[in-house]
Tab-separated table of C-alpha atoms and ligand atoms in Angstrom:
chain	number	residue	atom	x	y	z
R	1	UNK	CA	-16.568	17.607	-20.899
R	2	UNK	CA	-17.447	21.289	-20.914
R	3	UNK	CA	-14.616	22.835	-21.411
R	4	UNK	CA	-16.019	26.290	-19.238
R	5	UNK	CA	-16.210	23.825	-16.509
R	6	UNK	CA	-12.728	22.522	-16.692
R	7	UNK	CA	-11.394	25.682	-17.022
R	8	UNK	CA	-14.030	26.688	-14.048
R	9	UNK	CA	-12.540	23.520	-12.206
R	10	UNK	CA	-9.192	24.686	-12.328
R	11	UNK	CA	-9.173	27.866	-11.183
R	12	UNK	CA	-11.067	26.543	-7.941
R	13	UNK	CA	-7.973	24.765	-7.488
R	14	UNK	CA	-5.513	27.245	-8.122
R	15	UNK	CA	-7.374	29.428	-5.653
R	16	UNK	CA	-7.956	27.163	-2.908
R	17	UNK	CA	-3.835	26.446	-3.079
R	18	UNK	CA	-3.259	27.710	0.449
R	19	UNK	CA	-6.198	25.901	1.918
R	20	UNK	CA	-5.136	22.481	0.014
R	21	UNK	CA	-1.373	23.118	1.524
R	22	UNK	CA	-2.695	24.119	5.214
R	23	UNK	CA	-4.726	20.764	5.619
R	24	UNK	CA	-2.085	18.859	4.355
R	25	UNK	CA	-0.003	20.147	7.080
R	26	UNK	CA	-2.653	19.786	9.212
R	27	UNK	CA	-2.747	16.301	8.948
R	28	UNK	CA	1.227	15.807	8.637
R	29	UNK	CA	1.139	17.344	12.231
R	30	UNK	CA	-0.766	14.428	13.596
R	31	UNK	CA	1.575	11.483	14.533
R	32	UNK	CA	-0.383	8.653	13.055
R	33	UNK	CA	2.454	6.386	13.713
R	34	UNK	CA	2.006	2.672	13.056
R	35	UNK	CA	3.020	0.540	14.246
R	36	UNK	CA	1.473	0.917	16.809
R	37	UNK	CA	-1.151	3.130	15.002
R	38	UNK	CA	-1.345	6.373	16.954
R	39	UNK	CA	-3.546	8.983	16.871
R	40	UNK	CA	-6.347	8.045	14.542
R	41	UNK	CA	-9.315	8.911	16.024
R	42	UNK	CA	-8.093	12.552	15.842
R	43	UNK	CA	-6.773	12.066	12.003
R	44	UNK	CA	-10.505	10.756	10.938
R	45	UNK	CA	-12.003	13.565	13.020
R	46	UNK	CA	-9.859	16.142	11.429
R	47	UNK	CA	-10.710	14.709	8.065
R	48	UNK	CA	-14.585	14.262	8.862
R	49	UNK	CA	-14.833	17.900	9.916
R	50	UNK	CA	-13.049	19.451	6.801
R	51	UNK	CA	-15.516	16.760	4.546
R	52	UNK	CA	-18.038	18.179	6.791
R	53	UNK	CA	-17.546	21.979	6.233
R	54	UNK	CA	-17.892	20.896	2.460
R	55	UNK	CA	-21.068	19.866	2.696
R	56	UNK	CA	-20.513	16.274	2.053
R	57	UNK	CA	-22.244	13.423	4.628
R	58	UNK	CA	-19.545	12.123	6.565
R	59	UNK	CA	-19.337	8.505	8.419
R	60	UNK	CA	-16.470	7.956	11.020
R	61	UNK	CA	-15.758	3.939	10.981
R	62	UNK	CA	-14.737	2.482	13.506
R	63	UNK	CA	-13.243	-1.471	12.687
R	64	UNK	CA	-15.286	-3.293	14.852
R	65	UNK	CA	-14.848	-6.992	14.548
R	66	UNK	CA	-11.165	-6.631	14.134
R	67	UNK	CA	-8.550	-7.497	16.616
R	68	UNK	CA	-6.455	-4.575	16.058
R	69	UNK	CA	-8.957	-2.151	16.661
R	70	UNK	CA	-8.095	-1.890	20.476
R	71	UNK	CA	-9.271	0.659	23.410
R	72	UNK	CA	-5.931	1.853	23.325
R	73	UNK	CA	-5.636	2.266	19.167
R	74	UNK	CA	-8.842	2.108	18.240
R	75	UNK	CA	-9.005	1.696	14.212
R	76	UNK	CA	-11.314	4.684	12.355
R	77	UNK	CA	-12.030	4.920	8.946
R	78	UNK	CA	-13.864	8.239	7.725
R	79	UNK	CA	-16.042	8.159	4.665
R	80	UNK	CA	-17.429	11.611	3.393
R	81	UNK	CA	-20.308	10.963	0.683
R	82	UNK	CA	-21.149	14.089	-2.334
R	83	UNK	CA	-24.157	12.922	-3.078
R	84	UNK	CA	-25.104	13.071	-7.161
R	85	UNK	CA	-27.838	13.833	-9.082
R	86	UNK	CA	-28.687	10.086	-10.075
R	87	UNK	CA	-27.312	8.538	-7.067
R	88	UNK	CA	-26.158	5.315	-8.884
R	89	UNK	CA	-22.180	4.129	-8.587
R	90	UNK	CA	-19.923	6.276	-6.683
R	91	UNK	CA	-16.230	7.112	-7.787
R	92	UNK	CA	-14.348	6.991	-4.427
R	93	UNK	CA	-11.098	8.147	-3.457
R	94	UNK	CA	-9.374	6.475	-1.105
R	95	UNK	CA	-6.229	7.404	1.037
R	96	UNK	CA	-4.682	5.999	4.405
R	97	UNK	CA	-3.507	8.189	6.793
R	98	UNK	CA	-1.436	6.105	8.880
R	99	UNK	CA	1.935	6.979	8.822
R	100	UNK	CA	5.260	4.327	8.787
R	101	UNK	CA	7.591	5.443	12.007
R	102	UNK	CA	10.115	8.140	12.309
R	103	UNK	CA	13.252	6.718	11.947
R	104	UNK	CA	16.982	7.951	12.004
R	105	UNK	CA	18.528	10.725	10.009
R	106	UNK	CA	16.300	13.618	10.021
R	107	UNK	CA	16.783	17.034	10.361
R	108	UNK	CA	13.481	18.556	10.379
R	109	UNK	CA	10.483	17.992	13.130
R	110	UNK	CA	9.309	14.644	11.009
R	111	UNK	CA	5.571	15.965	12.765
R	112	UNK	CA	6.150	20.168	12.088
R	113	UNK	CA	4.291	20.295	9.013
R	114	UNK	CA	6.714	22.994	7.734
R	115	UNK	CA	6.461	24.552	4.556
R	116	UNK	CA	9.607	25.632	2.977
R	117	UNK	CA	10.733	26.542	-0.616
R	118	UNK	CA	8.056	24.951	-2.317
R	119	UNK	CA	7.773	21.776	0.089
R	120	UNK	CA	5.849	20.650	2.520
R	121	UNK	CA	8.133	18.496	4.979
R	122	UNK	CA	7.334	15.587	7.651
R	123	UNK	CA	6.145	11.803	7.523
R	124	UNK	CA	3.661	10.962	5.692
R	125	UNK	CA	4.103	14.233	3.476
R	126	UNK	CA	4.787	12.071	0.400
R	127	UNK	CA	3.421	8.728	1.703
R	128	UNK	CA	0.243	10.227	1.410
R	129	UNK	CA	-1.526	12.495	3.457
R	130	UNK	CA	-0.941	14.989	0.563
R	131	UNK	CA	-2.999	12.972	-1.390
R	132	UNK	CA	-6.080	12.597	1.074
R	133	UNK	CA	-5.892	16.122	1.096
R	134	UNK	CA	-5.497	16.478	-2.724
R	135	UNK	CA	-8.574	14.017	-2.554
R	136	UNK	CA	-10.676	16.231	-0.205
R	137	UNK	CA	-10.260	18.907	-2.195
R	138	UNK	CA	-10.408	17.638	-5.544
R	139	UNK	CA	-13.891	16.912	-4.863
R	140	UNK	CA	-14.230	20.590	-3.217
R	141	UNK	CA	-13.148	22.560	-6.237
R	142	UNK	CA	-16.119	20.295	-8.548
R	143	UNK	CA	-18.511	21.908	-5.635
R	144	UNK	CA	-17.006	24.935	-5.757
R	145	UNK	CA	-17.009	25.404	-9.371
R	146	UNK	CA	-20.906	24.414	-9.561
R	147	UNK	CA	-20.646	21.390	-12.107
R	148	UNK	CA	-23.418	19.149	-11.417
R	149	UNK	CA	-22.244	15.393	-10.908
R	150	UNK	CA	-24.904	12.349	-11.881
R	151	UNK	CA	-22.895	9.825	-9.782
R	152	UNK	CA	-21.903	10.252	-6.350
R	153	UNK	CA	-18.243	11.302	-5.021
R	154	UNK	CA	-16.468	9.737	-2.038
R	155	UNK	CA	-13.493	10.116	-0.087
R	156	UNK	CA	-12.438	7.978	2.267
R	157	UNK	CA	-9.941	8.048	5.185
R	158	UNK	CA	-8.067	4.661	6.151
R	159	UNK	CA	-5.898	3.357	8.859
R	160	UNK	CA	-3.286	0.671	8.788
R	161	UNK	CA	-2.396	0.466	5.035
R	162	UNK	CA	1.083	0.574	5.983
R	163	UNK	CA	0.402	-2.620	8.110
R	164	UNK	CA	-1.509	-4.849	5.048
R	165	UNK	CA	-4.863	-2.375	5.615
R	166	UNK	CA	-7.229	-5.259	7.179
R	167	UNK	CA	-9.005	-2.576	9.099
R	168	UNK	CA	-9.175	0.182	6.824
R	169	UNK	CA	-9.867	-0.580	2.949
R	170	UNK	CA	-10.018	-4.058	3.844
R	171	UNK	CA	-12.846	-3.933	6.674
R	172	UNK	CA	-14.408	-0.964	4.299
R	173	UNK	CA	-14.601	-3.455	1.485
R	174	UNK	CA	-16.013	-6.676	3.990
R	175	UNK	CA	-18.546	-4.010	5.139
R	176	UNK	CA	-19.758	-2.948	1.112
R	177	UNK	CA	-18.849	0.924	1.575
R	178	UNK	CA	-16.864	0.115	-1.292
R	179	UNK	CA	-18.333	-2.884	-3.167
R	180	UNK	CA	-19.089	-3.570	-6.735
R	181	UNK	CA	-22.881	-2.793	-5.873
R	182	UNK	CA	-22.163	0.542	-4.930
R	183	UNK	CA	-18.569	1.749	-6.514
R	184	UNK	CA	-17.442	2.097	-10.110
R	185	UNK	CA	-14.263	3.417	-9.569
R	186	UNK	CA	-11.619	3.786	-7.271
R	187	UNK	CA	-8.270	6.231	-7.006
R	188	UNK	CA	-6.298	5.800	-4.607
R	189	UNK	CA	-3.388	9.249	-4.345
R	190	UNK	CA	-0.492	6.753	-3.251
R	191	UNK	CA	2.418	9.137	-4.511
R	192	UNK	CA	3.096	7.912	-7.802
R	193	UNK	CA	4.310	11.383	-9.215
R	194	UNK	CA	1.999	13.964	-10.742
R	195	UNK	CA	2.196	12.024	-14.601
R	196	UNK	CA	2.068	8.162	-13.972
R	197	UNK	CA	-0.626	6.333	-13.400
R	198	UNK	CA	-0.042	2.935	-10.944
R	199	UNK	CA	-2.207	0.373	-12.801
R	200	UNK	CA	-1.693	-2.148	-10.228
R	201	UNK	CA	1.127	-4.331	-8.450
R	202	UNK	CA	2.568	-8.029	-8.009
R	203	UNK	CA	1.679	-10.743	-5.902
R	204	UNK	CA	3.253	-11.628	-2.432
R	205	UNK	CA	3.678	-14.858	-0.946
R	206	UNK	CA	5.251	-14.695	2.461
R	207	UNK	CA	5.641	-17.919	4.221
R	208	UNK	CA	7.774	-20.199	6.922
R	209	UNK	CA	10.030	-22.909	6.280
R	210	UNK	CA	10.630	-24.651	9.743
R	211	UNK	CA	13.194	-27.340	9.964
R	212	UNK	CA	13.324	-29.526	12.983
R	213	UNK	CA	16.166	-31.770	13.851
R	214	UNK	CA	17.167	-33.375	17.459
R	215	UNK	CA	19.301	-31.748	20.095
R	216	UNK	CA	22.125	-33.250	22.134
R	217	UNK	CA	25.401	-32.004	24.279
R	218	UNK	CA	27.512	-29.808	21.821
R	219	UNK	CA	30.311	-31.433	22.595
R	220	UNK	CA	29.108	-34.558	20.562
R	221	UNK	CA	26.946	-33.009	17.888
R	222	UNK	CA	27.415	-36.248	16.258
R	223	UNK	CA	24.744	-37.853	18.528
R	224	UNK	CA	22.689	-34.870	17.454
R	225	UNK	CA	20.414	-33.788	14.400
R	226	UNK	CA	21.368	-29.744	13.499
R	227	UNK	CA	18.228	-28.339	12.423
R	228	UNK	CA	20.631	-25.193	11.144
R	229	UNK	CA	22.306	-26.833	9.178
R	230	UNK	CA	19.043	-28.551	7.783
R	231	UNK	CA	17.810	-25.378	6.809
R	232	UNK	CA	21.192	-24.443	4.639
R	233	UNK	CA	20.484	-26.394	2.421
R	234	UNK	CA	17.595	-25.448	1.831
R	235	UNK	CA	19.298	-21.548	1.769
R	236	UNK	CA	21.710	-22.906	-0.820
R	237	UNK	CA	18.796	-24.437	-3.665
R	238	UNK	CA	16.831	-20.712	-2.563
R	239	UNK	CA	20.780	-19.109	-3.825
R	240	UNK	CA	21.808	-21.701	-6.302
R	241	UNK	CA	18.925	-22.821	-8.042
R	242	UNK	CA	15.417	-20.881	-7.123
R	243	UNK	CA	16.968	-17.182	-7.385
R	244	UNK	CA	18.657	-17.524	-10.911
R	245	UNK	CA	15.269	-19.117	-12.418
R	246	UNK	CA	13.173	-16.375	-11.030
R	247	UNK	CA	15.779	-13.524	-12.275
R	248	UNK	CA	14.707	-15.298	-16.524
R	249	UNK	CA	10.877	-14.434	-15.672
R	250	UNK	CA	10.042	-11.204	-16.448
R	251	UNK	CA	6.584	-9.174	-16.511
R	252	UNK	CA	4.831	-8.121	-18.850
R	253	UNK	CA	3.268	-5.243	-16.499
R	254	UNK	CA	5.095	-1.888	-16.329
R	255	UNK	CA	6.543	-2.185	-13.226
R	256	UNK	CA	9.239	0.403	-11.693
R	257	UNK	CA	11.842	0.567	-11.027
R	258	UNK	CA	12.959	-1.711	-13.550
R	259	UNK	CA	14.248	-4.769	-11.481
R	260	UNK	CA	10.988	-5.394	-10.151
R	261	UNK	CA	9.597	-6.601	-13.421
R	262	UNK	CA	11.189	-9.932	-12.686
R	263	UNK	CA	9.819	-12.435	-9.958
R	264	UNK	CA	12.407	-11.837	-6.737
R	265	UNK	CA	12.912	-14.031	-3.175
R	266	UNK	CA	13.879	-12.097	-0.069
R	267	UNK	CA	15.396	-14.068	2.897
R	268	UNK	CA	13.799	-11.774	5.628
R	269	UNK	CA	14.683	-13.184	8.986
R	270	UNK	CA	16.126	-16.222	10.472
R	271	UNK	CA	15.784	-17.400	13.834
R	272	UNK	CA	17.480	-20.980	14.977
R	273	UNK	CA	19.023	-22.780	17.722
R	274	UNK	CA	20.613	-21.047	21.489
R	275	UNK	CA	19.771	-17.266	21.319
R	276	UNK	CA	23.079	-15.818	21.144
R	277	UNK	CA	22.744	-13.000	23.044
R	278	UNK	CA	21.975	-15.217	26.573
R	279	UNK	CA	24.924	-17.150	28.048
R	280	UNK	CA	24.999	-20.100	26.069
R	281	UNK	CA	24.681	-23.933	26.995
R	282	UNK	CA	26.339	-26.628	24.931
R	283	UNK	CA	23.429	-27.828	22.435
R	284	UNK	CA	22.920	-28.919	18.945
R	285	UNK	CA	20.275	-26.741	17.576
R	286	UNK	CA	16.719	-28.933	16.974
R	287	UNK	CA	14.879	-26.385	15.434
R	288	UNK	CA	14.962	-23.201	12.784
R	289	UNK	CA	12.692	-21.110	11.300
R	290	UNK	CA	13.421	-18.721	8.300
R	291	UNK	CA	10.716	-16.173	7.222
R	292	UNK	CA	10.237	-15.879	3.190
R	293	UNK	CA	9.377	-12.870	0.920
R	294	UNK	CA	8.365	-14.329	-2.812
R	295	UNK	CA	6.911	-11.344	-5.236
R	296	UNK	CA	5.251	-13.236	-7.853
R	297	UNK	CA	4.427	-12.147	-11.243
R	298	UNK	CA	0.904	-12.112	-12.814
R	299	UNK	CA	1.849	-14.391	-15.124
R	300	UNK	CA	3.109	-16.971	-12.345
R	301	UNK	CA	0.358	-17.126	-10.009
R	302	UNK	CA	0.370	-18.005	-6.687
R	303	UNK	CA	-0.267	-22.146	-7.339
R	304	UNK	CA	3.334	-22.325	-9.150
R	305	UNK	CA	4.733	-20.054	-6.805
R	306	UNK	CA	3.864	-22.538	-4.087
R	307	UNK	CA	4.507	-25.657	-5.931
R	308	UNK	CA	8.234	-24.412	-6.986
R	309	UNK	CA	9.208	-23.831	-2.797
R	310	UNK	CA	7.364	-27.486	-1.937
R	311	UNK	CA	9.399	-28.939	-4.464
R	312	UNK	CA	12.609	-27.273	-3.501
R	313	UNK	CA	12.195	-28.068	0.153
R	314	UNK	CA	11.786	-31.632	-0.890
R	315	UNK	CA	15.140	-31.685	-2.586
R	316	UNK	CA	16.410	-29.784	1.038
R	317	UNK	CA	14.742	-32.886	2.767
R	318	UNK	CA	16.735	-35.432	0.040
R	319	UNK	CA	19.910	-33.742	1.255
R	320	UNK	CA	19.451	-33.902	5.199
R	321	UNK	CA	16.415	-36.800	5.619
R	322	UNK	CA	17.314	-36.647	9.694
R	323	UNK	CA	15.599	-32.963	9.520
R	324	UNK	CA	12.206	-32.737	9.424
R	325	UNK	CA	10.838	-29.570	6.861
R	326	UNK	CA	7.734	-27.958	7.181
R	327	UNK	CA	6.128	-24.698	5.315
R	328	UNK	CA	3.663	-22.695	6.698
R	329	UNK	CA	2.331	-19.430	4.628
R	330	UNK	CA	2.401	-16.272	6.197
R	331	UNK	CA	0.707	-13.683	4.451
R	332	UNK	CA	-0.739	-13.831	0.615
R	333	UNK	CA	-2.084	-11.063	-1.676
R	334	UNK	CA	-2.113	-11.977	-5.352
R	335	UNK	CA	-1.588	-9.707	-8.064
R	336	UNK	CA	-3.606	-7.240	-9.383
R	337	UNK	CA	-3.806	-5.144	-12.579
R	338	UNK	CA	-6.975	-2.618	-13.660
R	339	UNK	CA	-8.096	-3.106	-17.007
R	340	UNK	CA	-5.388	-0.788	-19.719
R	341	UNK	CA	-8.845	0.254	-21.326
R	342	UNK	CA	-10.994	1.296	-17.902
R	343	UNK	CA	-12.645	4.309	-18.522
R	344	UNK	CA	-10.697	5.513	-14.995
R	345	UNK	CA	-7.555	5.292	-16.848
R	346	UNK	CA	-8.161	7.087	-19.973
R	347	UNK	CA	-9.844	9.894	-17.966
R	348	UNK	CA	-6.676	10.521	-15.754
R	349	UNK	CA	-4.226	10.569	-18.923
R	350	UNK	CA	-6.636	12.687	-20.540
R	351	UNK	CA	-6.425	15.112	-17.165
R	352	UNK	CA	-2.756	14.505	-16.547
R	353	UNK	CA	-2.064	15.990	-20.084
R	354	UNK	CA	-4.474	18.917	-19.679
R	355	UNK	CA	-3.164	19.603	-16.424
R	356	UNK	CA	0.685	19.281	-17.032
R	357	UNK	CA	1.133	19.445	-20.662
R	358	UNK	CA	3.134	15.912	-20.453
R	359	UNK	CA	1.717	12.725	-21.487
R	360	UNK	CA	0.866	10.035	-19.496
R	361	UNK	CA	2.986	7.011	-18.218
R	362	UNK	CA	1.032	3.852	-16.757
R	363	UNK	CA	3.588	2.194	-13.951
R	364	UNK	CA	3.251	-1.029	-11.552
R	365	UNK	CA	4.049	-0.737	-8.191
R	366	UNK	CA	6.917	-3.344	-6.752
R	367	UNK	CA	4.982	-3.080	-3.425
R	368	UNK	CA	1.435	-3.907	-2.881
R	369	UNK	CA	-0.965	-1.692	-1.349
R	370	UNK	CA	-4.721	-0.996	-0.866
R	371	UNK	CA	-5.683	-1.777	-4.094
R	372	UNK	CA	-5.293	-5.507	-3.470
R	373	UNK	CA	-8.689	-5.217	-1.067
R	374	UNK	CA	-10.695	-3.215	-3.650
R	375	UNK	CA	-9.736	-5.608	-6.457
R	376	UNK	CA	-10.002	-8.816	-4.432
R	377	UNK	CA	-12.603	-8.243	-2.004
R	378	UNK	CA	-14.993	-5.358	-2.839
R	379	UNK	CA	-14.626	-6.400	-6.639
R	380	UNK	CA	-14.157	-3.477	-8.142
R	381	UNK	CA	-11.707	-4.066	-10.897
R	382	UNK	CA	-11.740	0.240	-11.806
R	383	UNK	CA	-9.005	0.572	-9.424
R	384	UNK	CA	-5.646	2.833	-9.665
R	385	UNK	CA	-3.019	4.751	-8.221
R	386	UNK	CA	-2.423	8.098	-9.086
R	387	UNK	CA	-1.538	11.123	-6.586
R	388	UNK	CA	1.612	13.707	-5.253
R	389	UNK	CA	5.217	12.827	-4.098
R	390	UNK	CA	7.955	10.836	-5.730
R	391	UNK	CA	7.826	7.291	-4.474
R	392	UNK	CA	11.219	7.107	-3.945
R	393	UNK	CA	10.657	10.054	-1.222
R	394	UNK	CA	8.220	7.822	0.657
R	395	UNK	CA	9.818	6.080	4.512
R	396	UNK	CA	12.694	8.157	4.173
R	397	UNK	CA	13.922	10.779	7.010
R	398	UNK	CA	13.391	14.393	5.365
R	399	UNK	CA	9.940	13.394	3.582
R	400	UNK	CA	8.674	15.962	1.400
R	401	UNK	CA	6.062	16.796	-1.024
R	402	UNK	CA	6.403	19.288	-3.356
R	403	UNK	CA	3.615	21.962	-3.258
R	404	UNK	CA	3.073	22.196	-6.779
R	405	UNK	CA	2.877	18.691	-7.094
R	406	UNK	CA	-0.142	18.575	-4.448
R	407	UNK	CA	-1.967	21.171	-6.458
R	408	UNK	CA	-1.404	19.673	-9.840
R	409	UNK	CA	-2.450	16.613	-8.488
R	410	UNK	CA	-5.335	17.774	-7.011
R	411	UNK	CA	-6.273	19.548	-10.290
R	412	UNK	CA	-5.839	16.027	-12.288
R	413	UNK	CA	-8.179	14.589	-9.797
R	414	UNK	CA	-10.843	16.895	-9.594
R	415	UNK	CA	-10.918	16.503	-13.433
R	416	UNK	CA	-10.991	12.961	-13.729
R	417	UNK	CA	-13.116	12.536	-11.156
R	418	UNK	CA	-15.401	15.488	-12.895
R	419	UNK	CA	-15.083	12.931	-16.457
R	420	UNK	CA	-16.257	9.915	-14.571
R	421	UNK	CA	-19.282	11.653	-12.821
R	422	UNK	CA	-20.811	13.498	-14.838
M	1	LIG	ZN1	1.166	4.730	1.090
């Protein structure tokens, strides 16, 4: 890269740092709240225009074909197109701009926008309408700066990542505006922290276990079959046995924080029997459900994943063979992990150390997120994480992004992005 245009690059940055910070807030001040998933028409809109005023060719999206794009919370994506001077593979960057709920414990307006010592405060501050804006602009200060791009830029606006992202990068991937056929490489600004680089993330395997037994009079449980008690067995080989063989496998991916390199099971609801709350009648419970969180490793795969739980539930069934066990899956997204030698990485460590003078770390998330829909369905491997705000920060009351984070971030973009077009 010219290094007059870097240094060109830059300074459009630096100088646009009260425009970058104002539409951040901007955007902070619009309750995209989902569930139920408030407000996006006016988020895309307020995206679109700012796209719009720089001259790029803007699309606003609406999911049709999915269920949860409703009259009342309709689903909009926004997609704002630089065109290039070839016109071959775009690099896209992609943010959501839905926004996880309030919550307890704050003590700012969690929708203000408010700018104070150096941080921008509200939801979705950190968790990452920061980093649409550090997108927007990253792509802005290229313009601005006059360096002539072969491939084109995008920058997309998405809904419901927060809620799996079926009608946002998900529905944009079904539909091809990002596909293989059209995209080379995707960043998404998930708040990662201004020097790591999110490579990709583990697998998920959500799913049922239902146990079924036979009620009778409480008062002679004997003549009964307790589906409850059914299903504790199958809690105590998910404690005894599962949990402890799970906590030997360990990752090689560099996932943080550090416990989440090795495969985990959360027990995340139960549900069996009388519901307690209601004035109870005298019955043995015939039926319990208990919903299952498995993160599996890349090096597991979902197939042994599976096959461990079927097996253990048939050792539950050995125990209790009056219950009847069943499993039904819930929700699946397998793991995914960009290539450590894609051109997209080495261009944002090479940026990240111009920009901040520190090298580089590559990271895994615990969590998924949209990257799981460009891998898997628009197959485009070239697919990280990198933008503003410490993870950590992210669903907590008093969000914040620091301000020199955004424009740091927004500098390492517009550089990579610059690397990878040109
Ligand atoms: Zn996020």
């Amino acid at each position: 890269m010219h290094s007059a245009a870097v240094d060109r690059v830059i300074a459009e940055v630096e100088r646009a740092r009260d425009e970058i910070v104002d539409f951040a807030a901007r955007l902070v001040r619009i309750p995209t709240v989902n569930p139920p998933g408030a407000d996006y028409e006016a988020c895309a809109s307020v995206i679109g225009d700012q796209l719009r005023a720089h001259g790029a060719s803007v699309h606003l999206l609406p999911a049709l074909g999915r269920v949860e794009h409703t009259p009342e919370h309709p689903r909009i994506n926004v997609v704002g197109r630089h065109d290039g001077v070839s016109n071959g593979h775009a690099i896209h960057l992609n943010g959501h701009f839905d926004v996880v709920p309030v919550g307890l414990g704050w003590t700012r307006d969690p929708f203000g926008g408010e700018v104070e010592a150096g941080r921008l405060y509200g939801r979705g501050s950190c968790d990452m309408k920061s980093g649409v804006a550090a997108a927007v602009f990253a792509a802005e200060a290229i313009r601005r700066a006059g360096v002539r791009h072969a491939a084109p830029i995008e920058i997309s606006g998405t809904v419901d990542e927060e809620s799996g992202g079926f009608a946002g990068v998900g529905w944009l991937a079904e539909q091809k505006w990002i596909s293989h056929e059209r995209t080379r490489a995707v960043i998404i600004p998930e708040p990662f922290g201004v020097d790591r680089v999110c490579i990709g993330h583990r697998g998920v395997y959500w799913f049922e276990v239902i146990a079924e037994g036979r009620i009778a009079h409480g008062s002679m449980p004997y003549l009964g079959v307790n589906a409850i008690e059914g299903m504790s067995h199958f809690l105590d080989l998910v404690r005894d046995e599962l949990g402890p063989a799970l906590h030997q496998r360990v990752t090689a991916m560099p996932v943080v924080p550090e416990g989440s390199r090795r495969a985990t099971i959360n027990i995340n609801g139960i549900d069996g029997g009388q519901p307690v709350d209601d004035v109870p009648s005298p019955c043995v419970a015939d039926r319990c459900r208990v919903v299952f969180d498995r993160r599996f490793l890349l090096e597991e795969g979902l197939e042994k994943a599976r096959t461990e739980i079927a097996a253990l539930l048939q050792k539950a069934q050995a125990r209790m063979p009056e219950v009847t066990f069943a499993i039904a899956d819930r929700l699946i997204f397998e793991p995914t992990q960009a290539p450590e030698d894609a051109p997209l990485i080495g261009a944002l460590t090479r940026a990240i150390e111009k920009v901040t003078g520190r090298a580089a770390s590559l990271v895994a998330s615990p969590g998924t997120y949209d990257q799981k829909h460009v891998a898997r369905i628009a197959g485009v491997p070239q697919c990280v994480a990198y933008g503003p705000g410490e993870l950590a920060l992210a669903h907590q009351p008093d969000e914040y992004c620091s301000v020199d984070d955004i424009i740091s971030c927004t500098k390492v973009l517009a550089l990579a992005v610059m690397e990878l077009s040109t």
